[in-house]
XYZ file of C-alpha atoms in Angstrom:
238
model
C 119.130 65.402 124.992
C 116.845 63.215 122.912
C 114.244 65.214 121.039
C 110.670 64.214 121.910
C 108.568 62.778 119.139
C 106.089 65.229 117.629
C 102.521 63.963 117.870
C 100.298 64.502 114.846
C 96.980 65.994 115.930
C 94.113 66.028 113.446
C 90.947 68.075 113.893
C 87.648 66.841 112.472
C 85.193 69.729 112.235
C 81.578 68.679 111.746
C 79.490 71.191 109.803
C 77.102 68.997 107.838
C 73.852 69.992 109.537
C 71.184 71.940 107.684
C 70.219 74.097 110.664
C 66.452 73.768 110.207
C 65.815 75.357 113.615
C 67.392 78.588 112.352
C 64.555 79.165 109.822
C 66.845 80.995 107.416
C 67.673 80.554 103.742
C 71.257 79.362 104.365
C 72.906 76.752 106.547
C 73.822 78.054 109.992
C 77.545 77.420 109.418
C 77.616 80.155 106.771
C 75.637 82.810 108.635
C 77.823 85.780 109.506
C 78.507 86.928 113.049
C 80.427 90.181 113.136
C 80.773 89.927 109.329
C 82.603 86.578 109.582
C 80.812 83.275 108.800
C 80.342 80.954 111.769
C 82.395 78.138 110.215
C 85.235 80.482 109.243
C 85.495 81.712 112.857
C 85.692 78.123 114.082
C 88.366 77.093 111.607
C 90.485 80.207 112.110
C 90.765 79.443 115.830
C 91.803 75.851 115.149
C 94.314 76.998 112.559
C 95.954 79.335 115.100
C 96.568 76.425 117.465
C 100.129 75.285 116.823
C 99.481 71.743 118.025
C 96.804 71.106 115.371
C 98.547 69.679 112.296
C 95.614 69.306 109.918
C 91.884 69.917 109.700
C 89.235 67.765 108.018
C 85.977 69.639 107.413
C 82.759 67.624 107.061
C 79.921 69.427 105.289
C 76.681 68.695 103.488
C 77.550 67.257 100.065
C 75.706 70.126 98.356
C 77.892 72.665 100.165
C 81.344 71.316 99.285
C 82.062 73.739 96.416
C 80.674 76.737 98.315
C 82.651 75.834 101.438
C 85.865 75.449 99.433
C 85.513 78.743 97.601
C 83.948 80.999 100.232
C 85.346 79.625 103.490
C 88.542 77.631 102.928
C 89.999 79.698 100.081
C 88.289 82.920 101.120
C 89.905 82.924 104.567
C 93.248 81.304 103.701
C 92.626 78.170 105.768
C 95.777 76.317 104.744
C 95.536 73.661 107.468
C 92.355 72.252 105.926
C 93.521 69.048 104.258
C 90.186 67.911 102.880
C 86.464 68.669 102.732
C 84.388 65.516 103.231
C 80.699 64.859 102.577
C 78.648 64.255 105.707
C 76.298 61.384 106.447
C 72.697 60.984 107.546
C 73.508 61.740 111.194
C 76.173 63.669 113.056
C 77.729 60.363 114.097
C 77.935 59.235 110.475
C 79.515 62.563 109.551
C 82.184 62.293 112.249
C 83.037 58.775 111.113
C 83.410 59.966 107.515
C 85.857 62.606 108.744
C 87.819 60.129 110.842
C 88.390 57.973 107.780
C 90.225 60.830 106.032
C 92.776 61.905 108.648
C 96.464 61.243 107.989
C 97.633 57.655 108.476
C 100.072 58.681 111.210
C 97.460 60.598 113.221
C 97.747 59.805 116.946
C 95.302 62.293 118.464
C 92.042 63.438 116.890
C 90.078 66.425 118.063
C 86.383 66.507 117.121
C 84.666 69.884 117.130
C 81.294 71.305 116.081
C 81.595 73.768 113.226
C 78.775 75.741 114.840
C 80.844 76.489 117.993
C 82.772 79.521 116.696
C 83.861 80.898 120.083
C 85.945 77.983 121.327
C 89.021 79.290 123.121
C 92.490 78.279 122.019
C 93.393 77.287 125.587
C 90.471 74.831 125.648
C 91.829 73.211 122.497
C 95.316 73.005 123.982
C 94.111 71.565 127.300
C 91.901 68.986 125.582
C 94.882 67.735 123.557
C 97.086 67.541 126.657
C 94.394 65.606 128.545
C 93.868 63.171 125.660
C 97.592 62.500 125.455
C 97.699 61.732 129.166
C 94.380 59.932 129.641
C 93.378 58.767 126.147
C 90.103 60.715 126.023
C 88.947 64.180 127.052
C 85.803 66.260 126.826
C 85.511 70.031 127.207
C 82.623 70.876 129.534
C 81.344 73.431 132.044
C 79.632 72.869 135.413
C 75.862 73.229 135.339
C 74.642 76.574 136.666
C 71.057 75.381 136.977
C 69.347 72.864 139.221
C 68.436 69.830 137.110
C 65.276 67.824 137.706
C 64.509 64.345 136.426
C 60.944 63.642 135.320
C 58.648 60.647 135.038
C 56.696 59.605 131.952
C 53.806 61.895 132.951
C 55.917 65.021 133.221
C 56.125 65.158 137.004
C 59.371 65.683 138.909
C 60.838 62.365 139.990
C 63.975 63.737 141.606
C 66.541 66.527 141.897
C 70.041 65.742 140.693
C 73.161 66.869 142.530
C 74.295 69.936 140.610
C 77.866 69.601 141.898
C 78.247 66.408 139.852
C 76.636 67.713 136.631
C 78.565 69.099 133.674
C 77.286 70.439 130.348
C 79.396 68.928 127.609
C 80.754 70.934 124.709
C 83.341 70.337 122.029
C 86.164 69.779 121.338
C 86.158 66.165 122.425
C 89.609 64.695 121.907
C 90.802 61.090 121.736
C 93.598 58.781 120.795
C 92.758 57.949 117.202
C 92.486 54.175 117.528
C 90.252 54.509 120.595
C 87.654 56.702 118.897
C 87.747 54.538 115.767
C 87.105 51.417 117.859
C 84.237 53.227 119.596
C 82.634 54.252 116.301
C 82.995 50.770 114.816
C 81.327 49.202 117.845
C 78.493 51.723 117.624
C 78.012 50.800 113.959
C 77.986 47.086 114.802
C 75.477 47.657 117.607
C 73.258 50.046 115.653
C 73.811 52.678 118.357
C 73.523 56.397 117.595
C 74.790 58.724 120.320
C 74.410 62.441 120.887
C 78.176 62.994 121.032
C 81.430 61.108 120.547
C 82.227 60.783 124.230
C 79.237 58.502 124.818
C 80.608 56.066 122.242
C 83.863 55.826 124.195
C 81.908 55.509 127.459
C 80.230 52.418 125.986
C 83.674 50.799 125.816
C 84.064 51.355 129.546
C 86.905 53.834 128.959
C 87.245 56.820 131.350
C 87.041 60.337 129.895
C 88.796 63.300 131.469
C 86.694 66.470 131.764
C 88.434 69.690 130.732
C 87.074 73.020 131.935
C 85.598 74.955 129.035
C 83.988 78.385 128.910
C 80.352 79.441 129.035
C 80.750 81.500 125.857
C 81.653 78.387 123.833
C 78.055 78.310 122.619
C 76.631 76.283 119.759
C 74.826 78.370 117.151
C 71.491 76.608 116.747
C 68.659 79.163 116.894
C 68.238 82.830 116.004
C 68.536 83.687 119.707
C 72.044 82.231 119.589
C 72.948 84.707 116.845
C 72.089 87.611 119.161
C 74.275 86.151 121.905
C 76.986 85.389 119.364
C 77.119 89.009 118.221
C 77.535 90.086 121.861
C 80.368 87.599 122.402
C 82.102 88.691 119.194
C 81.811 92.352 120.194
C 83.172 91.682 123.693
C 86.144 89.760 122.340
C 87.026 92.578 119.982
C 86.765 95.076 122.844
C 88.529 93.134 125.570
C 90.812 91.035 123.374
């Protein structure tokens, strides 16, 4: 039987934000939850995933030495190939990371460094979906009723909740597809809120992958309280 070709999957982890909404004296990626820094938790989960071949970490240029010493070396993160300086926006930072993946990368998984509770099965399923469909996005159905509003702050309509999903990361793509999407965004001067919207602009369909509601993004101090609860529950229930 002919052995199937192994696909090289690269993970680009974006952790270049300064976390100004946290109002603390350190970047949110390095705040500890359950005595483990947020970024270290994120990277350890990606490292455990056997299908991820390498990790590129994108951080604020001033944090490169600290990240290398305290996170990468401190937690034995051997899959981290390189630490890259981020750009002015998240989109710029992702692009910088994409430029440094291995030349034979076929699938690239893009994940927020501040989402430390991503589940390994979500990573696996996002890779499988990207291999089959070319692009995938981890998301969860909206629990709330969503209203649209007019310019004066009045309700203009109620959206069908059954069709609404809250997007998360990872978002996973065939490498050339996401590079083409980023290059077009640069040419058009377009800055999106996530990577999936850049691929949408090419008219390419994106497969939704069911995520988990505890795959939260650490943004505010309230998130730290929830994060501690999630960490405690995972240690208790496994």
